[in-house]
């Protein structure tokens, strides 16, 4: 997983996640999401922390500070704008070819930098889709990006399931796109929609 392979998909998934966040900013934060036991507020907190701040900190080889891990990002009315700005900073950090060399210390293990970037691209796509569906939107990626995310999910799904990061896989339709198959492999029903409230 090198820069030339991963960075275009990382950038594409980040741009789409930022767009979805802007669309979600006016939505209620207490509604359900495709993530079991997570409401929209919890999902946003996870998405913002790990895919923007976490992405930059991994590039800089720094651990996330308690000030960030304990923050309610949705307490800021302009959280979606701040998320987009932080994503830009994170992508700028990963634009340096040197960042892709060596490993990243996660605190409990180390992984090659390119693999970390690929996992965060997957997070941007899968949790970006979660947020989109929870707030009545669509998350759109190119066919190539969908195929990339599918490859990442398939390579890491069982490890994620060991730590309750993914639910059991869902059977995808025979006509499903690569991205829909990635969602299904990650324990999401690609047909999930937020329940209509009276």
PDB file of C-alpha atoms in Angstrom:
ATOM      1  CA  UNK A   1       0.000   0.000   0.000  1.00  0.00           C
ATOM      2  CA  UNK A   2       1.942   2.997  -1.258  1.00  0.00           C
ATOM      3  CA  UNK A   3       1.054   6.656  -1.711  1.00  0.00           C
ATOM      4  CA  UNK A   4       0.280   6.353  -5.415  1.00  0.00           C
ATOM      5  CA  UNK A   5      -2.167   3.534  -4.717  1.00  0.00           C
ATOM      6  CA  UNK A   6      -3.916   4.793  -1.587  1.00  0.00           C
ATOM      7  CA  UNK A   7      -3.777   8.590  -1.522  1.00  0.00           C
ATOM      8  CA  UNK A   8      -6.242   9.199  -4.397  1.00  0.00           C
ATOM      9  CA  UNK A   9      -8.861   7.022  -2.680  1.00  0.00           C
ATOM     10  CA  UNK A  10      -8.105   8.544   0.713  1.00  0.00           C
ATOM     11  CA  UNK A  11      -8.709  11.996  -0.790  1.00  0.00           C
ATOM     12  CA  UNK A  12     -11.872  10.924  -2.611  1.00  0.00           C
ATOM     13  CA  UNK A  13     -13.406   9.320   0.463  1.00  0.00           C
ATOM     14  CA  UNK A  14     -12.466  12.321   2.617  1.00  0.00           C
ATOM     15  CA  UNK A  15     -14.114  14.766   0.212  1.00  0.00           C
ATOM     16  CA  UNK A  16     -17.306  12.729   0.193  1.00  0.00           C
ATOM     17  CA  UNK A  17     -17.319  12.366   3.991  1.00  0.00           C
ATOM     18  CA  UNK A  18     -16.930  16.136   4.336  1.00  0.00           C
ATOM     19  CA  UNK A  19     -19.837  16.689   1.933  1.00  0.00           C
ATOM     20  CA  UNK A  20     -22.033  14.282   3.878  1.00  0.00           C
ATOM     21  CA  UNK A  21     -21.087  15.981   7.155  1.00  0.00           C
ATOM     22  CA  UNK A  22     -22.210  19.338   5.777  1.00  0.00           C
ATOM     23  CA  UNK A  23     -25.532  17.785   4.846  1.00  0.00           C
ATOM     24  CA  UNK A  24     -25.850  16.144   8.250  1.00  0.00           C
ATOM     25  CA  UNK A  25     -25.108  19.282  10.263  1.00  0.00           C
ATOM     26  CA  UNK A  26     -28.731  20.398  10.289  1.00  0.00           C
ATOM     27  CA  UNK A  27     -30.043  16.960  11.252  1.00  0.00           C
ATOM     28  CA  UNK A  28     -30.914  15.761  14.704  1.00  0.00           C
ATOM     29  CA  UNK A  29     -28.122  14.125  16.642  1.00  0.00           C
ATOM     30  CA  UNK A  30     -30.212  11.626  18.584  1.00  0.00           C
ATOM     31  CA  UNK A  31     -31.421   9.575  15.629  1.00  0.00           C
ATOM     32  CA  UNK A  32     -30.415   5.977  14.913  1.00  0.00           C
ATOM     33  CA  UNK A  33     -27.605   4.918  12.578  1.00  0.00           C
ATOM     34  CA  UNK A  34     -26.643   1.661  10.847  1.00  0.00           C
ATOM     35  CA  UNK A  35     -24.111   1.197  13.683  1.00  0.00           C
ATOM     36  CA  UNK A  36     -25.802  -0.769  16.449  1.00  0.00           C
ATOM     37  CA  UNK A  37     -26.062   1.198  19.705  1.00  0.00           C
ATOM     38  CA  UNK A  38     -24.715   4.417  18.120  1.00  0.00           C
ATOM     39  CA  UNK A  39     -26.828   7.498  17.610  1.00  0.00           C
ATOM     40  CA  UNK A  40     -25.825  10.216  15.156  1.00  0.00           C
ATOM     41  CA  UNK A  41     -23.910  12.162  17.819  1.00  0.00           C
ATOM     42  CA  UNK A  42     -21.774   9.147  18.740  1.00  0.00           C
ATOM     43  CA  UNK A  43     -21.154   8.331  15.084  1.00  0.00           C
ATOM     44  CA  UNK A  44     -20.088  11.905  14.313  1.00  0.00           C
ATOM     45  CA  UNK A  45     -17.736  11.886  17.287  1.00  0.00           C
ATOM     46  CA  UNK A  46     -16.069   8.700  16.075  1.00  0.00           C
ATOM     47  CA  UNK A  47     -15.882   9.884  12.478  1.00  0.00           C
ATOM     48  CA  UNK A  48     -14.393  13.281  13.314  1.00  0.00           C
ATOM     49  CA  UNK A  49     -11.924  11.943  15.870  1.00  0.00           C
ATOM     50  CA  UNK A  50     -10.434   9.062  13.933  1.00  0.00           C
ATOM     51  CA  UNK A  51     -10.727  10.109  10.294  1.00  0.00           C
ATOM     52  CA  UNK A  52      -9.532  13.702  10.618  1.00  0.00           C
ATOM     53  CA  UNK A  53      -7.595  14.208  13.857  1.00  0.00           C
ATOM     54  CA  UNK A  54      -6.488  10.584  13.928  1.00  0.00           C
ATOM     55  CA  UNK A  55      -5.456  10.725  10.282  1.00  0.00           C
ATOM     56  CA  UNK A  56      -3.227  13.742  10.902  1.00  0.00           C
ATOM     57  CA  UNK A  57      -1.778  12.355  14.126  1.00  0.00           C
ATOM     58  CA  UNK A  58      -0.866   9.077  12.412  1.00  0.00           C
ATOM     59  CA  UNK A  59       1.013  11.028   9.744  1.00  0.00           C
ATOM     60  CA  UNK A  60       2.862  12.996  12.433  1.00  0.00           C
ATOM     61  CA  UNK A  61       3.533   9.799  14.438  1.00  0.00           C
ATOM     62  CA  UNK A  62       1.747  11.235  17.471  1.00  0.00           C
ATOM     63  CA  UNK A  63      -0.847   9.694  19.772  1.00  0.00           C
ATOM     64  CA  UNK A  64      -4.252  11.317  20.092  1.00  0.00           C
ATOM     65  CA  UNK A  65      -4.344  13.438  23.267  1.00  0.00           C
ATOM     66  CA  UNK A  66      -7.045  13.048  25.905  1.00  0.00           C
ATOM     67  CA  UNK A  67      -8.298  16.534  25.036  1.00  0.00           C
ATOM     68  CA  UNK A  68      -9.415  15.170  21.673  1.00  0.00           C
ATOM     69  CA  UNK A  69     -10.556  11.690  22.663  1.00  0.00           C
ATOM     70  CA  UNK A  70     -12.906  13.159  25.263  1.00  0.00           C
ATOM     71  CA  UNK A  71     -14.332  15.984  23.148  1.00  0.00           C
ATOM     72  CA  UNK A  72     -17.931  16.258  21.966  1.00  0.00           C
ATOM     73  CA  UNK A  73     -17.276  17.661  18.510  1.00  0.00           C
ATOM     74  CA  UNK A  74     -20.978  18.254  17.908  1.00  0.00           C
ATOM     75  CA  UNK A  75     -21.001  20.838  20.716  1.00  0.00           C
ATOM     76  CA  UNK A  76     -19.607  23.257  18.121  1.00  0.00           C
ATOM     77  CA  UNK A  77     -22.367  24.541  15.859  1.00  0.00           C
ATOM     78  CA  UNK A  78     -19.917  24.617  12.953  1.00  0.00           C
ATOM     79  CA  UNK A  79     -18.599  21.095  13.574  1.00  0.00           C
ATOM     80  CA  UNK A  80     -19.015  20.071   9.929  1.00  0.00           C
ATOM     81  CA  UNK A  81     -16.925  23.012   8.714  1.00  0.00           C
ATOM     82  CA  UNK A  82     -14.257  22.267  11.325  1.00  0.00           C
ATOM     83  CA  UNK A  83     -14.267  18.625  10.275  1.00  0.00           C
ATOM     84  CA  UNK A  84     -13.691  19.575   6.635  1.00  0.00           C
ATOM     85  CA  UNK A  85     -10.857  21.900   7.615  1.00  0.00           C
ATOM     86  CA  UNK A  86      -9.218  19.224   9.765  1.00  0.00           C
ATOM     87  CA  UNK A  87      -9.519  16.712   6.945  1.00  0.00           C
ATOM     88  CA  UNK A  88      -7.647  19.143   4.690  1.00  0.00           C
ATOM     89  CA  UNK A  89      -4.853  19.434   7.260  1.00  0.00           C
ATOM     90  CA  UNK A  90      -4.674  15.650   7.571  1.00  0.00           C
ATOM     91  CA  UNK A  91      -4.541  15.130   3.808  1.00  0.00           C
ATOM     92  CA  UNK A  92      -1.834  17.778   3.537  1.00  0.00           C
ATOM     93  CA  UNK A  93       0.226  15.848   6.094  1.00  0.00           C
ATOM     94  CA  UNK A  94      -0.159  12.629   4.072  1.00  0.00           C
ATOM     95  CA  UNK A  95       0.789  14.384   0.833  1.00  0.00           C
ATOM     96  CA  UNK A  96       4.435  14.144   1.938  1.00  0.00           C
ATOM     97  CA  UNK A  97       5.928  10.959   0.409  1.00  0.00           C
ATOM     98  CA  UNK A  98       8.161  10.540   3.464  1.00  0.00           C
ATOM     99  CA  UNK A  99       5.090   9.978   5.664  1.00  0.00           C
ATOM    100  CA  UNK A 100       4.392   6.756   3.780  1.00  0.00           C
ATOM    101  CA  UNK A 101       7.703   5.242   4.795  1.00  0.00           C
ATOM    102  CA  UNK A 102       8.080   2.991   7.818  1.00  0.00           C
ATOM    103  CA  UNK A 103       5.512   2.080  10.434  1.00  0.00           C
ATOM    104  CA  UNK A 104       3.059   3.914  12.644  1.00  0.00           C
ATOM    105  CA  UNK A 105       2.952   3.166  16.375  1.00  0.00           C
ATOM    106  CA  UNK A 106      -0.685   2.782  17.423  1.00  0.00           C
ATOM    107  CA  UNK A 107       0.146   2.383  21.087  1.00  0.00           C
ATOM    108  CA  UNK A 108      -0.774  -1.306  21.168  1.00  0.00           C
ATOM    109  CA  UNK A 109       0.847  -2.376  17.897  1.00  0.00           C
ATOM    110  CA  UNK A 110       2.614  -0.962  14.861  1.00  0.00           C
ATOM    111  CA  UNK A 111       1.487  -1.094  11.240  1.00  0.00           C
ATOM    112  CA  UNK A 112       2.968   0.067   7.937  1.00  0.00           C
ATOM    113  CA  UNK A 113       1.984   3.656   7.187  1.00  0.00           C
ATOM    114  CA  UNK A 114       0.318   2.746   3.911  1.00  0.00           C
ATOM    115  CA  UNK A 115      -1.853   0.151   5.608  1.00  0.00           C
ATOM    116  CA  UNK A 116      -2.940   2.700   8.224  1.00  0.00           C
ATOM    117  CA  UNK A 117      -3.912   5.118   5.462  1.00  0.00           C
ATOM    118  CA  UNK A 118      -5.912   2.409   3.709  1.00  0.00           C
ATOM    119  CA  UNK A 119      -7.781   1.586   6.920  1.00  0.00           C
ATOM    120  CA  UNK A 120      -8.675   5.230   7.455  1.00  0.00           C
ATOM    121  CA  UNK A 121      -9.888   5.486   3.852  1.00  0.00           C
ATOM    122  CA  UNK A 122     -12.139   2.530   4.699  1.00  0.00           C
ATOM    123  CA  UNK A 123     -13.338   4.324   7.845  1.00  0.00           C
ATOM    124  CA  UNK A 124     -14.134   7.447   5.826  1.00  0.00           C
ATOM    125  CA  UNK A 125     -16.151   5.384   3.370  1.00  0.00           C
ATOM    126  CA  UNK A 126     -17.978   3.022   5.713  1.00  0.00           C
ATOM    127  CA  UNK A 127     -18.737   5.503   8.501  1.00  0.00           C
ATOM    128  CA  UNK A 128     -19.339   8.222   5.928  1.00  0.00           C
ATOM    129  CA  UNK A 129     -22.009   5.948   4.469  1.00  0.00           C
ATOM    130  CA  UNK A 130     -23.388   5.304   7.974  1.00  0.00           C
ATOM    131  CA  UNK A 131     -23.761   9.051   8.537  1.00  0.00           C
ATOM    132  CA  UNK A 132     -25.232   9.611   5.090  1.00  0.00           C
ATOM    133  CA  UNK A 133     -27.904   6.968   5.538  1.00  0.00           C
ATOM    134  CA  UNK A 134     -28.688   8.099   9.092  1.00  0.00           C
ATOM    135  CA  UNK A 135     -29.357  11.636   7.830  1.00  0.00           C
ATOM    136  CA  UNK A 136     -31.231  10.836   4.625  1.00  0.00           C
ATOM    137  CA  UNK A 137     -28.321  11.203   2.217  1.00  0.00           C
ATOM    138  CA  UNK A 138     -26.311   9.056  -0.164  1.00  0.00           C
ATOM    139  CA  UNK A 139     -22.581   8.404   0.047  1.00  0.00           C
ATOM    140  CA  UNK A 140     -21.129   8.176  -3.445  1.00  0.00           C
ATOM    141  CA  UNK A 141     -17.726   6.891  -4.498  1.00  0.00           C
ATOM    142  CA  UNK A 142     -16.268   5.914  -7.836  1.00  0.00           C
ATOM    143  CA  UNK A 143     -16.263   2.278  -8.906  1.00  0.00           C
ATOM    144  CA  UNK A 144     -12.499   2.184  -8.404  1.00  0.00           C
ATOM    145  CA  UNK A 145     -12.762   3.573  -4.871  1.00  0.00           C
ATOM    146  CA  UNK A 146     -15.541   1.114  -4.073  1.00  0.00           C
ATOM    147  CA  UNK A 147     -13.369  -1.763  -5.223  1.00  0.00           C
ATOM    148  CA  UNK A 148     -10.478  -0.452  -3.139  1.00  0.00           C
ATOM    149  CA  UNK A 149     -12.647  -0.221  -0.005  1.00  0.00           C
ATOM    150  CA  UNK A 150     -13.954  -3.736  -0.649  1.00  0.00           C
ATOM    151  CA  UNK A 151     -10.390  -5.049  -0.745  1.00  0.00           C
ATOM    152  CA  UNK A 152      -9.533  -3.338   2.545  1.00  0.00           C
ATOM    153  CA  UNK A 153     -12.690  -4.609   4.239  1.00  0.00           C
ATOM    154  CA  UNK A 154     -12.136  -8.176   3.058  1.00  0.00           C
ATOM    155  CA  UNK A 155      -8.519  -8.122   4.243  1.00  0.00           C
ATOM    156  CA  UNK A 156      -9.371  -6.901   7.748  1.00  0.00           C
ATOM    157  CA  UNK A 157     -12.996  -7.907   8.410  1.00  0.00           C
ATOM    158  CA  UNK A 158     -12.289 -10.800  10.760  1.00  0.00           C
ATOM    159  CA  UNK A 159      -9.957  -8.726  12.923  1.00  0.00           C
ATOM    160  CA  UNK A 160     -12.573  -5.970  13.143  1.00  0.00           C
ATOM    161  CA  UNK A 161     -15.207  -8.514  14.122  1.00  0.00           C
ATOM    162  CA  UNK A 162     -13.006  -9.802  16.945  1.00  0.00           C
ATOM    163  CA  UNK A 163     -13.164  -6.318  18.487  1.00  0.00           C
ATOM    164  CA  UNK A 164     -16.827  -5.661  17.626  1.00  0.00           C
ATOM    165  CA  UNK A 165     -15.840  -3.148  14.957  1.00  0.00           C
ATOM    166  CA  UNK A 166     -17.945  -4.983  12.369  1.00  0.00           C
ATOM    167  CA  UNK A 167     -21.169  -6.905  12.800  1.00  0.00           C
ATOM    168  CA  UNK A 168     -21.719 -10.251  11.101  1.00  0.00           C
ATOM    169  CA  UNK A 169     -21.586 -10.000   7.317  1.00  0.00           C
ATOM    170  CA  UNK A 170     -24.798  -9.358   5.409  1.00  0.00           C
ATOM    171  CA  UNK A 171     -25.665 -11.077   2.143  1.00  0.00           C
ATOM    172  CA  UNK A 172     -25.409  -8.569  -0.681  1.00  0.00           C
ATOM    173  CA  UNK A 173     -27.682  -8.586  -3.724  1.00  0.00           C
ATOM    174  CA  UNK A 174     -26.255 -10.275  -6.803  1.00  0.00           C
ATOM    175  CA  UNK A 175     -26.370  -6.883  -8.550  1.00  0.00           C
ATOM    176  CA  UNK A 176     -24.543  -5.097  -5.710  1.00  0.00           C
ATOM    177  CA  UNK A 177     -21.710  -2.734  -6.533  1.00  0.00           C
ATOM    178  CA  UNK A 178     -18.246  -3.278  -5.085  1.00  0.00           C
ATOM    179  CA  UNK A 179     -18.943  -0.606  -2.467  1.00  0.00           C
ATOM    180  CA  UNK A 180     -22.248  -2.227  -1.505  1.00  0.00           C
ATOM    181  CA  UNK A 181     -20.411  -5.541  -1.150  1.00  0.00           C
ATOM    182  CA  UNK A 182     -17.882  -3.786   1.077  1.00  0.00           C
ATOM    183  CA  UNK A 183     -20.692  -2.470   3.263  1.00  0.00           C
ATOM    184  CA  UNK A 184     -22.261  -5.925   3.474  1.00  0.00           C
ATOM    185  CA  UNK A 185     -18.913  -7.500   4.370  1.00  0.00           C
ATOM    186  CA  UNK A 186     -18.554  -4.858   7.083  1.00  0.00           C
ATOM    187  CA  UNK A 187     -21.882  -5.920   8.594  1.00  0.00           C
ATOM    188  CA  UNK A 188     -24.075  -3.227   7.047  1.00  0.00           C
ATOM    189  CA  UNK A 189     -27.251  -3.749   5.089  1.00  0.00           C
ATOM    190  CA  UNK A 190     -26.741  -1.577   1.995  1.00  0.00           C
ATOM    191  CA  UNK A 191     -30.531  -1.103   1.872  1.00  0.00           C
ATOM    192  CA  UNK A 192     -30.708   0.349   5.407  1.00  0.00           C
ATOM    193  CA  UNK A 193     -32.593   3.620   5.740  1.00  0.00           C
ATOM    194  CA  UNK A 194     -33.369   5.694   8.803  1.00  0.00           C
ATOM    195  CA  UNK A 195     -36.842   4.964  10.218  1.00  0.00           C
ATOM    196  CA  UNK A 196     -39.475   7.566   9.460  1.00  0.00           C
ATOM    197  CA  UNK A 197     -40.607   9.419  12.570  1.00  0.00           C
ATOM    198  CA  UNK A 198     -44.022  10.986  12.971  1.00  0.00           C
TER     199      UNK A 198
END
